[in-house]
PDB file of C-alpha atoms and ligand atoms in Angstrom:
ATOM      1  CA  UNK T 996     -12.692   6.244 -10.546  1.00  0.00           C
ATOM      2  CA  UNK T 997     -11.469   2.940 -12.286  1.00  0.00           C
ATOM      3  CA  UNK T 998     -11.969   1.933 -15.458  1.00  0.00           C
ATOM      4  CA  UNK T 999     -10.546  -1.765 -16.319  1.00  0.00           C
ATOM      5  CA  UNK T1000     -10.881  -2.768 -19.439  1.00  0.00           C
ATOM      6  CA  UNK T1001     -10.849  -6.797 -20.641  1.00  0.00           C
ATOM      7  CA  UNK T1002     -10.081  -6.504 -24.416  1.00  0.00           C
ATOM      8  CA  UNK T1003      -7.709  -8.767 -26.644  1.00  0.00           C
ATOM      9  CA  UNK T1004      -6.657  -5.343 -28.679  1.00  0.00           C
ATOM     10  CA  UNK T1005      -5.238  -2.893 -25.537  1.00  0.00           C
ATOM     11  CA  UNK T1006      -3.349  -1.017 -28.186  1.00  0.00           C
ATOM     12  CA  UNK T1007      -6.639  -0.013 -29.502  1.00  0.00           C
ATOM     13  CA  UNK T1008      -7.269   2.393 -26.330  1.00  0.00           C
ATOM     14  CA  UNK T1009      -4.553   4.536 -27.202  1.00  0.00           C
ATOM     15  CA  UNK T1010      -7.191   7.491 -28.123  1.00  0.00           C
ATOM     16  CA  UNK T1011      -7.876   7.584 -24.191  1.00  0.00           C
ATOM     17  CA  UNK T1012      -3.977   8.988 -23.724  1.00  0.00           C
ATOM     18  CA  UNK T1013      -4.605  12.307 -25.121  1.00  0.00           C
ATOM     19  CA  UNK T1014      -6.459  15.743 -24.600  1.00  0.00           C
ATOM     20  CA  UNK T1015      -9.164  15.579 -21.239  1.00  0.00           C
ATOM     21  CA  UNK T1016      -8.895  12.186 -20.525  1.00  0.00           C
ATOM     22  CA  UNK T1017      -4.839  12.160 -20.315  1.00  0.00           C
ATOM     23  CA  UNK T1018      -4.904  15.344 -18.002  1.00  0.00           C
ATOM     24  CA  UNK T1019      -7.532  13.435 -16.141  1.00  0.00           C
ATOM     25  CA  UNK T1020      -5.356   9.942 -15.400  1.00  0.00           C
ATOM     26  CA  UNK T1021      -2.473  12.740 -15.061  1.00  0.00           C
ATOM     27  CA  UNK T1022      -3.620  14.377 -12.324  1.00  0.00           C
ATOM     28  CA  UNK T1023      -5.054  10.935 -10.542  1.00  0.00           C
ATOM     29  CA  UNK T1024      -9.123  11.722 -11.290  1.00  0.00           C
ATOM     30  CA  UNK T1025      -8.988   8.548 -13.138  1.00  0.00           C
ATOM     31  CA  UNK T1026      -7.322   5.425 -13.902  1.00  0.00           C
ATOM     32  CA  UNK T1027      -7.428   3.398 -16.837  1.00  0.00           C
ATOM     33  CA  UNK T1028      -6.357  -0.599 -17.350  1.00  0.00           C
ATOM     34  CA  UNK T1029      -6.384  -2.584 -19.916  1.00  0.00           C
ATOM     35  CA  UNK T1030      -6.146  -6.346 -19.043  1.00  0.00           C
ATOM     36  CA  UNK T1031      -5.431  -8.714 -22.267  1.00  0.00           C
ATOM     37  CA  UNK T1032      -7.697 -10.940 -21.406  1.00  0.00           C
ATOM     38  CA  UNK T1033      -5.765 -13.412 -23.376  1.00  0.00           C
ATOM     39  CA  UNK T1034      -3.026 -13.826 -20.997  1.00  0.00           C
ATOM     40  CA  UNK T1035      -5.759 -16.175 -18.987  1.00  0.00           C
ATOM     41  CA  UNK T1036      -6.383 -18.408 -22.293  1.00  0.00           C
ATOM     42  CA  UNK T1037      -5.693 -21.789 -20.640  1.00  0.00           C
ATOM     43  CA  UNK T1038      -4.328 -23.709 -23.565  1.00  0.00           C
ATOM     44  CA  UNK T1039      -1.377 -23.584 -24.687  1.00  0.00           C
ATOM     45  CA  UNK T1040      -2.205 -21.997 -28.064  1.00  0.00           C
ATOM     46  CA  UNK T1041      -3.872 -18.877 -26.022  1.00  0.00           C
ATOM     47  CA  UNK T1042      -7.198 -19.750 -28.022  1.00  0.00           C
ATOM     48  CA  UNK T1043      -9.774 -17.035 -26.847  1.00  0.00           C
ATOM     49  CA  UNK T1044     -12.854 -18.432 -29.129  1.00  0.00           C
ATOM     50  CA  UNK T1045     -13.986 -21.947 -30.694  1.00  0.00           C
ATOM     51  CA  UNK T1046     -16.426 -23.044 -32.689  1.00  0.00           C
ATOM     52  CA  UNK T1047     -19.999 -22.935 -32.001  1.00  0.00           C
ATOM     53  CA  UNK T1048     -21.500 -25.671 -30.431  1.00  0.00           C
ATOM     54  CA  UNK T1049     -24.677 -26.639 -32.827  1.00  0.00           C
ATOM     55  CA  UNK T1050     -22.836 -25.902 -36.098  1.00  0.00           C
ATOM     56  CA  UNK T1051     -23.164 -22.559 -37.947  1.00  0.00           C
ATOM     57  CA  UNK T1052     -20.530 -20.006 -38.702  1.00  0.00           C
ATOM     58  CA  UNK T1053     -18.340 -17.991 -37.073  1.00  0.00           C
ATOM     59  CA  UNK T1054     -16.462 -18.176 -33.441  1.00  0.00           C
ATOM     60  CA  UNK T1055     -17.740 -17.917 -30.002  1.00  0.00           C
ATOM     61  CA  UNK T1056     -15.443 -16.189 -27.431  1.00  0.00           C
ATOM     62  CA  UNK T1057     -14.331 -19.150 -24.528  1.00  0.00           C
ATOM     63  CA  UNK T1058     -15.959 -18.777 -21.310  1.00  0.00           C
ATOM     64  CA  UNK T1059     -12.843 -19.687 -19.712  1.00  0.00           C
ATOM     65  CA  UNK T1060     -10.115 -16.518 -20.468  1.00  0.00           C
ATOM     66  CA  UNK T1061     -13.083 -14.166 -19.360  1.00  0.00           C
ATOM     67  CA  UNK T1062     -13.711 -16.075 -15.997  1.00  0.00           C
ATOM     68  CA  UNK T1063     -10.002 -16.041 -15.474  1.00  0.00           C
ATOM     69  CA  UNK T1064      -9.124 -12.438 -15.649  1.00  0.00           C
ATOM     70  CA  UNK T1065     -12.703 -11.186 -13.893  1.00  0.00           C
ATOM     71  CA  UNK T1066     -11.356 -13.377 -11.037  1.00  0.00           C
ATOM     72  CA  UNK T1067      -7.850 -11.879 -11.121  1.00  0.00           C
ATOM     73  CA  UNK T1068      -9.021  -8.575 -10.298  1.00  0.00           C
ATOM     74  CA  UNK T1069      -7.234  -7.090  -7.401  1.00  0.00           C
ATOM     75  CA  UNK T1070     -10.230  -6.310  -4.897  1.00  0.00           C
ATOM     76  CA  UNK T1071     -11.706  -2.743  -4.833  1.00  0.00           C
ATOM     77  CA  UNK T1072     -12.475  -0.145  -1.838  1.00  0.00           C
ATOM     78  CA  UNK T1073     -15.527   0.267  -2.858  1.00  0.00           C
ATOM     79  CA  UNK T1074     -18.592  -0.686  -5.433  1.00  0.00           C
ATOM     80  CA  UNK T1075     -17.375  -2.409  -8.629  1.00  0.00           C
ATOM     81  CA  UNK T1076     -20.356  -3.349 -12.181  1.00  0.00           C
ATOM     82  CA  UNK T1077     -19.471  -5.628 -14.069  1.00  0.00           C
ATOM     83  CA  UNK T1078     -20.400  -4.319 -17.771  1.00  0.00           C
ATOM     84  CA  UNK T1079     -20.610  -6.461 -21.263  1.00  0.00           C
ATOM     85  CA  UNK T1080     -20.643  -3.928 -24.424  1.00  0.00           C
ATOM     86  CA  UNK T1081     -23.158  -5.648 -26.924  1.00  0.00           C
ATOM     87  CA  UNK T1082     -25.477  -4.860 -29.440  1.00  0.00           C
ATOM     88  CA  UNK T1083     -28.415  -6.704 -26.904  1.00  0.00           C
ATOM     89  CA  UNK T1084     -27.782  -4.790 -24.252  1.00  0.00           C
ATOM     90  CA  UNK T1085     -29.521  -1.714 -23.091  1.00  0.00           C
ATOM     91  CA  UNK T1086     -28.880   1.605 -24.700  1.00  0.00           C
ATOM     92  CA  UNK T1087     -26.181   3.902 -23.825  1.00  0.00           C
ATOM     93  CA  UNK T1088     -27.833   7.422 -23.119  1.00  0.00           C
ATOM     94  CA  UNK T1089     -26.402  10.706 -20.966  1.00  0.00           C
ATOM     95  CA  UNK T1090     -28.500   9.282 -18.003  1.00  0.00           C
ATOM     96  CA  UNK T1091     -27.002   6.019 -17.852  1.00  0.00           C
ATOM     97  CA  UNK T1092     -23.563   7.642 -18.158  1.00  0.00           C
ATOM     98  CA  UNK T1093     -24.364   9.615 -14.665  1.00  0.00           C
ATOM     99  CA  UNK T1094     -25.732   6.470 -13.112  1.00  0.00           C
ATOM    100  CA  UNK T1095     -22.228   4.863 -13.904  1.00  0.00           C
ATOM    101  CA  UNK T1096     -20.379   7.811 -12.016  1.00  0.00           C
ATOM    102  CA  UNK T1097     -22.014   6.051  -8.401  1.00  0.00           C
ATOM    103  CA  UNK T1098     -19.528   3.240  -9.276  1.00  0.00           C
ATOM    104  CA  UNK T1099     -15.458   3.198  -7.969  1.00  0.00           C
ATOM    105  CA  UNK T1100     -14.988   0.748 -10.561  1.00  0.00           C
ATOM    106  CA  UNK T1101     -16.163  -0.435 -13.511  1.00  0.00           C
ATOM    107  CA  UNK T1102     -15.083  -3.393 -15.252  1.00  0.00           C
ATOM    108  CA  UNK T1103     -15.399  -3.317 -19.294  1.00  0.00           C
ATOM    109  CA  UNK T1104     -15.498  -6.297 -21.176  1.00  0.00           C
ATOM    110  CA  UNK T1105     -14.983  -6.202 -24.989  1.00  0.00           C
ATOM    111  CA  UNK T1106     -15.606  -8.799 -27.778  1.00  0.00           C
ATOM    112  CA  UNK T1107     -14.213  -9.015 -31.094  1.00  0.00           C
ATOM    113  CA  UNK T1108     -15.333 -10.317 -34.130  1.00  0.00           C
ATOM    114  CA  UNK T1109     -17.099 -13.220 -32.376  1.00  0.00           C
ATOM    115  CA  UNK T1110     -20.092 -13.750 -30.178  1.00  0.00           C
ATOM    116  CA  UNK T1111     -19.727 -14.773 -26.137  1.00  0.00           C
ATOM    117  CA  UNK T1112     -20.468 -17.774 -24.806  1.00  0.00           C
ATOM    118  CA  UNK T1113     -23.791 -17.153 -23.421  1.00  0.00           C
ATOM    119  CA  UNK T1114     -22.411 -18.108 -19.840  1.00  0.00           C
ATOM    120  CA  UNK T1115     -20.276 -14.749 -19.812  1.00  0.00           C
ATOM    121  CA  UNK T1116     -23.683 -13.198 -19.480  1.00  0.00           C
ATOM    122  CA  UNK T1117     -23.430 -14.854 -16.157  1.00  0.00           C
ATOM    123  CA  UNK T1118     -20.957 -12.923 -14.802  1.00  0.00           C
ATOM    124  CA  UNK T1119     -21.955  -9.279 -15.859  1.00  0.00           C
ATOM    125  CA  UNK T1120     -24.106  -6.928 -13.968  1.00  0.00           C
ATOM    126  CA  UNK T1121     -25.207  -4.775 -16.743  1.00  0.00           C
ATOM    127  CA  UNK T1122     -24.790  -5.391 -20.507  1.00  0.00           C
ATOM    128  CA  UNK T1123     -24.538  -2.070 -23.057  1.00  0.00           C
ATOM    129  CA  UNK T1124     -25.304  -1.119 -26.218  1.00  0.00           C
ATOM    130  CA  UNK T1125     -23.714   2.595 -27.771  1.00  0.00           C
ATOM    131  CA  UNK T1126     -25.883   2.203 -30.584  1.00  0.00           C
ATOM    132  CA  UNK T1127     -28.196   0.287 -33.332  1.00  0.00           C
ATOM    133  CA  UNK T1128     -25.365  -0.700 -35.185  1.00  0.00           C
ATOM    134  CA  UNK T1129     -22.849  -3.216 -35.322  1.00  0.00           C
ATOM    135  CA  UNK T1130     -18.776  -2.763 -34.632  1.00  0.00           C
ATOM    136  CA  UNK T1131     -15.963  -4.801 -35.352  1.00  0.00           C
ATOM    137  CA  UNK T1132     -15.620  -5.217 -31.485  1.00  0.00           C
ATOM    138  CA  UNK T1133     -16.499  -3.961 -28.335  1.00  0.00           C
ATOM    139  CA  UNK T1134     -13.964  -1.968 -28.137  1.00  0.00           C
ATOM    140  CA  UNK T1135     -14.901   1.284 -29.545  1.00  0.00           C
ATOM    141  CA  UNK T1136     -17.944   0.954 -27.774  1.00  0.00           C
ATOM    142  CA  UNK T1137     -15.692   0.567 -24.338  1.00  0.00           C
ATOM    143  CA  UNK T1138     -14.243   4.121 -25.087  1.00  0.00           C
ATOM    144  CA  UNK T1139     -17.180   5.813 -25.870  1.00  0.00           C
ATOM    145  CA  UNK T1140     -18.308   4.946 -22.480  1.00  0.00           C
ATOM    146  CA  UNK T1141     -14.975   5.713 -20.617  1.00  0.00           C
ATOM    147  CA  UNK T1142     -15.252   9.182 -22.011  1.00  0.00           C
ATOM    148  CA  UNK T1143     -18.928  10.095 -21.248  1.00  0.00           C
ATOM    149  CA  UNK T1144     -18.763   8.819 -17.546  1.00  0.00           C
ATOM    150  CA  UNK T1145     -15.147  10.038 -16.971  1.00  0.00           C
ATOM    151  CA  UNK T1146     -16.426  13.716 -18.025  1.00  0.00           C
ATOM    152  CA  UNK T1147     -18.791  13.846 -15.524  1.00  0.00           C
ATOM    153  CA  UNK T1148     -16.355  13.082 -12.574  1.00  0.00           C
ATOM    154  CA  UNK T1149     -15.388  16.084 -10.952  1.00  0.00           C
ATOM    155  CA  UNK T1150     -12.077  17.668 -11.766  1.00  0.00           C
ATOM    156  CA  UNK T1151     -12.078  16.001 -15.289  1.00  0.00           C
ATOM    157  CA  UNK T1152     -13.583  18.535 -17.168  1.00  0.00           C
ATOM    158  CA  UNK T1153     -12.034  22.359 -16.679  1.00  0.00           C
ATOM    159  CA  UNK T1154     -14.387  25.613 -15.617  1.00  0.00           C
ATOM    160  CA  UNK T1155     -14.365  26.383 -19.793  1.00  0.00           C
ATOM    161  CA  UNK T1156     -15.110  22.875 -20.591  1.00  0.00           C
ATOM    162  CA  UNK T1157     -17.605  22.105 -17.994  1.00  0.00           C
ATOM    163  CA  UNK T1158     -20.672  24.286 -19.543  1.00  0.00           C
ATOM    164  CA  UNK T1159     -21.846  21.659 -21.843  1.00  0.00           C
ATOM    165  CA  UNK T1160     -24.721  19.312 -20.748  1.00  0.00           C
ATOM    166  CA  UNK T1161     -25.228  21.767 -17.406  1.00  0.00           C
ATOM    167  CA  UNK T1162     -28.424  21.836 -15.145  1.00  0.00           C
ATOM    168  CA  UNK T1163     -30.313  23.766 -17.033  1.00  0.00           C
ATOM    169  CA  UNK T1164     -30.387  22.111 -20.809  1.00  0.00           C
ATOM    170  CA  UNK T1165     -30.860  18.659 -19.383  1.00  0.00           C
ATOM    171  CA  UNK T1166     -32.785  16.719 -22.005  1.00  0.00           C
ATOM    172  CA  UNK T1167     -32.683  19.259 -25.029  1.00  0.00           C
ATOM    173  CA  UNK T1168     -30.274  19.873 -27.737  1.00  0.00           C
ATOM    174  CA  UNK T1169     -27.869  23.036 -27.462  1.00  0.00           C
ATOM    175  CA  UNK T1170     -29.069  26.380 -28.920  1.00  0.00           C
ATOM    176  CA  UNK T1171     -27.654  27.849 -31.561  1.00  0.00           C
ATOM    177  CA  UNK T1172     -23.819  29.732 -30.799  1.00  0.00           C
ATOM    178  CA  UNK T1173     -21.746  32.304 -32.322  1.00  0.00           C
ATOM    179  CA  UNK T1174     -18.410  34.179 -31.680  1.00  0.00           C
ATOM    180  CA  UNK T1175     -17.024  37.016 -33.669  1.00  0.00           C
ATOM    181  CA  UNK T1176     -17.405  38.425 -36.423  1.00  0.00           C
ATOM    182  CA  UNK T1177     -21.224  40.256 -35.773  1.00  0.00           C
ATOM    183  CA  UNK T1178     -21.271  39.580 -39.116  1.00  0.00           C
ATOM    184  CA  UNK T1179     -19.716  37.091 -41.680  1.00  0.00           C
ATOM    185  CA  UNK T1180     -20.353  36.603 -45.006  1.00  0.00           C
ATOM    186  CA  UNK T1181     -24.077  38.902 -45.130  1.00  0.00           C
ATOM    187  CA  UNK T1182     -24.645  36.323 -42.022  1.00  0.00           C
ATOM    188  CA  UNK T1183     -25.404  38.270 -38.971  1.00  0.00           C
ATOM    189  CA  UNK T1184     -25.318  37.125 -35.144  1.00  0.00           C
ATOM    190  CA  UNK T1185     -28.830  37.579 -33.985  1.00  0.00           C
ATOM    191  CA  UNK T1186     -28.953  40.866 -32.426  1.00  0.00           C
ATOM    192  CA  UNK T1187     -30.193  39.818 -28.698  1.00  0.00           C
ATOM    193  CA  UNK T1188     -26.714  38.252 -28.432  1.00  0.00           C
ATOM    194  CA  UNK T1189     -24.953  41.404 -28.587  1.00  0.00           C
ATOM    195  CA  UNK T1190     -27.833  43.477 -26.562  1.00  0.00           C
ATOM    196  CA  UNK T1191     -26.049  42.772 -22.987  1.00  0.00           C
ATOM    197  CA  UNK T1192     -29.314  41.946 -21.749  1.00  0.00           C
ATOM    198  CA  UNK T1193     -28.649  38.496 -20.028  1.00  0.00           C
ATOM    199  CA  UNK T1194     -32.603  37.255 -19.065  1.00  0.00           C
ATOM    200  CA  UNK T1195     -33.656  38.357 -22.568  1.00  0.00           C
ATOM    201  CA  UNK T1196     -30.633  36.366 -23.614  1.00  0.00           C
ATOM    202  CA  UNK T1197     -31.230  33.508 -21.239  1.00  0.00           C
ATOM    203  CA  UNK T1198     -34.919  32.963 -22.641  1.00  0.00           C
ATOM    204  CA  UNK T1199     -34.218  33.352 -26.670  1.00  0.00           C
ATOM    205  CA  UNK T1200     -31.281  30.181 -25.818  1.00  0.00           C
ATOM    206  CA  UNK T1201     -33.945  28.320 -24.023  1.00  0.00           C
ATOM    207  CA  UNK T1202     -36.329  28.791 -26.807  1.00  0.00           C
ATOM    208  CA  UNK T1203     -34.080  28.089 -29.285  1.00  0.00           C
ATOM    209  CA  UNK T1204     -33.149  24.774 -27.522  1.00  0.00           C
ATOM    210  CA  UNK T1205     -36.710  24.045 -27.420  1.00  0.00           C
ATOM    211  CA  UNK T1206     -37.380  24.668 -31.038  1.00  0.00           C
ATOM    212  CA  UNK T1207     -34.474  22.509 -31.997  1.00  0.00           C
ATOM    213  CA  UNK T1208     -34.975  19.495 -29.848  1.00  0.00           C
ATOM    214  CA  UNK T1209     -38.981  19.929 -31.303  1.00  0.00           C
ATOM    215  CA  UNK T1210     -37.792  19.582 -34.989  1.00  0.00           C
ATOM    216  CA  UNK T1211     -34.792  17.580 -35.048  1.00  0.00           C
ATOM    217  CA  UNK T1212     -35.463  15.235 -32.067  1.00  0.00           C
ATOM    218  CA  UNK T1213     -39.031  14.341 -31.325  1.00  0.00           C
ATOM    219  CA  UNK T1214     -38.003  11.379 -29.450  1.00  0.00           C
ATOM    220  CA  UNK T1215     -36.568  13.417 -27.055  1.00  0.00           C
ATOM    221  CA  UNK T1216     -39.247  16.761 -27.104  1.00  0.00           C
ATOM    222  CA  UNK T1217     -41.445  13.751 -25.999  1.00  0.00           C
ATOM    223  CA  UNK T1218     -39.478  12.876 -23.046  1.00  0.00           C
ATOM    224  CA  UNK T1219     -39.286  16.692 -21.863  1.00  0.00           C
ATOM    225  CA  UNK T1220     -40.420  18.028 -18.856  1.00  0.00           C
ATOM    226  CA  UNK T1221     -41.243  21.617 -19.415  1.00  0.00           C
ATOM    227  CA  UNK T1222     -40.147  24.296 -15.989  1.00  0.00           C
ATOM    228  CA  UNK T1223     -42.591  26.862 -15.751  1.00  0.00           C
ATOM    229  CA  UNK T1224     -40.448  29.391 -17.342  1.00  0.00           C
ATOM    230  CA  UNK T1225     -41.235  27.208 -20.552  1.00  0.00           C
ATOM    231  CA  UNK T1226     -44.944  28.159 -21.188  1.00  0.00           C
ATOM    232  CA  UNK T1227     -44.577  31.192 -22.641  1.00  0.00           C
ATOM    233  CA  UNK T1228     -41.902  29.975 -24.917  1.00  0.00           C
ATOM    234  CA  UNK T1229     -43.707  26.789 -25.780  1.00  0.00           C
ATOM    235  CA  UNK T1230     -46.717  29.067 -26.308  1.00  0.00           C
ATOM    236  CA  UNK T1231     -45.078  31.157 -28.898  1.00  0.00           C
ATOM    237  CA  UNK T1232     -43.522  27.869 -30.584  1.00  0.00           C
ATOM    238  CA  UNK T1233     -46.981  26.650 -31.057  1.00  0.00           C
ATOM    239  CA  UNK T1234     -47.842  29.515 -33.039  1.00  0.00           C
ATOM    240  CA  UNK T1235     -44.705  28.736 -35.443  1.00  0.00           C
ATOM    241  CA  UNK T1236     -45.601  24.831 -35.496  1.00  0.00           C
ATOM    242  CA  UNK T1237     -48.887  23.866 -35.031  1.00  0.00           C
ATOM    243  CA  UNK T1238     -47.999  20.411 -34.997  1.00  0.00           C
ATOM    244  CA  UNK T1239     -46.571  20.994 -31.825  1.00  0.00           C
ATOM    245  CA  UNK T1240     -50.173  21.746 -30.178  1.00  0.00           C
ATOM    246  CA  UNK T1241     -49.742  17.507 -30.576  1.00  0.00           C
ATOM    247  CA  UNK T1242     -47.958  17.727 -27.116  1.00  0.00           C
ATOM    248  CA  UNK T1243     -50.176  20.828 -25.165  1.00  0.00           C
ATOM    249  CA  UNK T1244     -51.043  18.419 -22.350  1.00  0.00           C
ATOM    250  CA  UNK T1245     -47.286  18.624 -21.469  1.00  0.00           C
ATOM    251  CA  UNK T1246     -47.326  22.017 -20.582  1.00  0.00           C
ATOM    252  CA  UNK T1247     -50.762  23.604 -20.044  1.00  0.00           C
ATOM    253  CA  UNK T1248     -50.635  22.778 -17.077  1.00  0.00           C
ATOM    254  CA  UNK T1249     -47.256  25.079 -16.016  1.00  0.00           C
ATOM    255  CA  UNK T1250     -49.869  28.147 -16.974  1.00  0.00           C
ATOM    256  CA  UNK T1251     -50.374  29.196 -13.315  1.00  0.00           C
ATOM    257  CA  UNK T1252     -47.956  26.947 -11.532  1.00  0.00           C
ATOM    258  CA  UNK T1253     -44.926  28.623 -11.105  1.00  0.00           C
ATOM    259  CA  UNK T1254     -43.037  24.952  -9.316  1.00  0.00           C
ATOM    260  CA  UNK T1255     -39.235  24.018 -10.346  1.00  0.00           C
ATOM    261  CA  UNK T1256     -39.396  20.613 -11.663  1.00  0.00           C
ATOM    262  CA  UNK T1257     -36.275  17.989 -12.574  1.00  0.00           C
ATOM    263  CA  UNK T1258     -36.117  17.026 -16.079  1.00  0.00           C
ATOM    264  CA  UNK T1259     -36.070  13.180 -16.655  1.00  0.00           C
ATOM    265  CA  UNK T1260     -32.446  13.099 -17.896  1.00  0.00           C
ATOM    266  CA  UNK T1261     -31.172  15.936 -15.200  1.00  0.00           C
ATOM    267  CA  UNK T1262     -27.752  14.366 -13.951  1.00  0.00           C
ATOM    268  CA  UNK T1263     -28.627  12.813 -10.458  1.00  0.00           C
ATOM    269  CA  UNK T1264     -25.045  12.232  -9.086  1.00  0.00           C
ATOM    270  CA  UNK T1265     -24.220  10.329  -6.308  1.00  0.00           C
TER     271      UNK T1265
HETATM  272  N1  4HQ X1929     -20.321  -5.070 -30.813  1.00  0.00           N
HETATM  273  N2  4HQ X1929     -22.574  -1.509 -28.683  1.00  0.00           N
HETATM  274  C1  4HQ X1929     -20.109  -7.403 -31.570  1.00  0.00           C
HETATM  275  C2  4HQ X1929     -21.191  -3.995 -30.974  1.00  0.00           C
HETATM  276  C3  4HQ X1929     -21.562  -3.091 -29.846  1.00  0.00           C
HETATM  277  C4  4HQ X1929     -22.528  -2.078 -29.892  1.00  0.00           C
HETATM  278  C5  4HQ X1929     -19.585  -5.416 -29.601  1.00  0.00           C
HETATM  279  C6  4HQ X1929     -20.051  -5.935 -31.969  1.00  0.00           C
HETATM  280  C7  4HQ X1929     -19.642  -6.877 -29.265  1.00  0.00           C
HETATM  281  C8  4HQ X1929     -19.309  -9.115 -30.057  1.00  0.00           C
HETATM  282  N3  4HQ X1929     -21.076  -3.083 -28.605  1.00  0.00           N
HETATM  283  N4  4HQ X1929     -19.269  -7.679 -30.410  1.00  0.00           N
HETATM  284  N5  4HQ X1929     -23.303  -1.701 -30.910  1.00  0.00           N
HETATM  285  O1  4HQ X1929     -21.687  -3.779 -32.047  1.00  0.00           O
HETATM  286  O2  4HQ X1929     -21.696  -2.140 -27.916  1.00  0.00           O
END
């Protein structure tokens, strides 16, 4: 997979040349370009923004060096989106991530300081927003995508690394891990992780994932959709948090219905 990035600040991207993601250009799962969009500035001052028509402060990126270097793409074998990073677009979540591995290429284009001409929009397929927040540029924002689509290509990730964000936890926060020592500090490992018994195991992580993504992200315990395995968990939960009894109709029904379901954010692939 391609990533092409249209940024007046390449040397910002110089986080992407270490650890996963340098193995992962290394070894040819992905490649990574940074076009200064700049060079296509048609005056002779290499102006990238102006003034805003209308009056008002601050600059406005030209529609012009943005047109220039979209067009002077070399063509792709293959499906290429067109993405703007900006605080209007729609938000960046693991599920849009995997919908961005269907692409060969994807085309990044970052604004500093400044707004775009709104004729830029014109030439985007999808425009992105990492967050309710605002950055210095789009840059940042650029990388953060790069890394959570180019993780899910595979080969990028190793067999240790590849655990995280599998199959089964798809929507819900991690549960709770240890290594040694069984005990540090008067803290003790809970003692099912050291029983050897893997489905009692298997069930306490679920729960525990359940329980977590219930108190510390309801937005996402809404969005759930519970396997059947999940009853009896959710059931003893209930007992713990009452308030949870809030979202019963989202799982009474599993009771006798023993049917494998997909979880709304469950990676899709292509
Ligand atoms: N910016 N998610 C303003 C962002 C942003 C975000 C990028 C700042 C675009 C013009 N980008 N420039 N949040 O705040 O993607």
């Amino acid at each position: 997979m391609k990533f092409t990035v249209l940024t007046i600040f390449p040397e910002m991207f110089a986080p992407l040349q270490e650890s996963i993601l340098k193995r992962a250009q290394n070894t040819g799962r992905i490649k990574i370009e940074l076009v200064n969009f700049r060079d296509f500035a048609p005056s002779k001052h290499k102006n990238v923004d102006d003034i805003p028509y209308g009056g008002g402060e601050g600059m406005v990126l030209k529609p012009e060096p943005i047109f220039r270097a979209v067009r002077s793409l070399a063509p792709v074998e293959g499906k290429r989106r067109i993405i703007l990073l900006s605080p209007q677009g729609k938000l960046f979540r693991q599920d849009i991530a995997s919908q961005l591995t269907c692409y060969d290429e994807l085309v990044l284009i970052c604004g500093h300081y400044e707004g775009f001409d709104e004729r830029i929009r014109s030439l985007v397929d999808e425009e992105i927003s990492i967050g309710d927040y605002v950055l210095t540029g789009g840059e940042l924002a650029a990388m953060v995508v790069i890394d959570a689509v180019a993780r899910l290509i595979p080969g990028v990730l190793g067999k240790t690394e590849s655990f995280i964000y599998d199959s089964h936890n798809e929507g819900l926060l991690e549960y709770p891990q240890y290594t040694r020592p069984a005990e540090f500090e008067g803290m003790k490992v809970p003692p099912i992780l050291l029983s050897g018994h893997h489905a009692n195991i298997d069930l306490w992580r679920r729960k525990e994932s359940l329980r977590r993504t219930f108190l510390r992200r309801p937005d996402l315990f809404e969005r759930l959709t519970f396997k059947a395995e999940d009853y009896q968990l959710l059931e003893e939960l209930v007992e713990e948090y009452p308030e949870m009894a809030l979202y019963r109709k989202k799982w009474e029904h599993l009771k006798a219905k023993p049917k494998r379901r997909r979880s709304r954010g469950e990676i899709d692939g292509c």
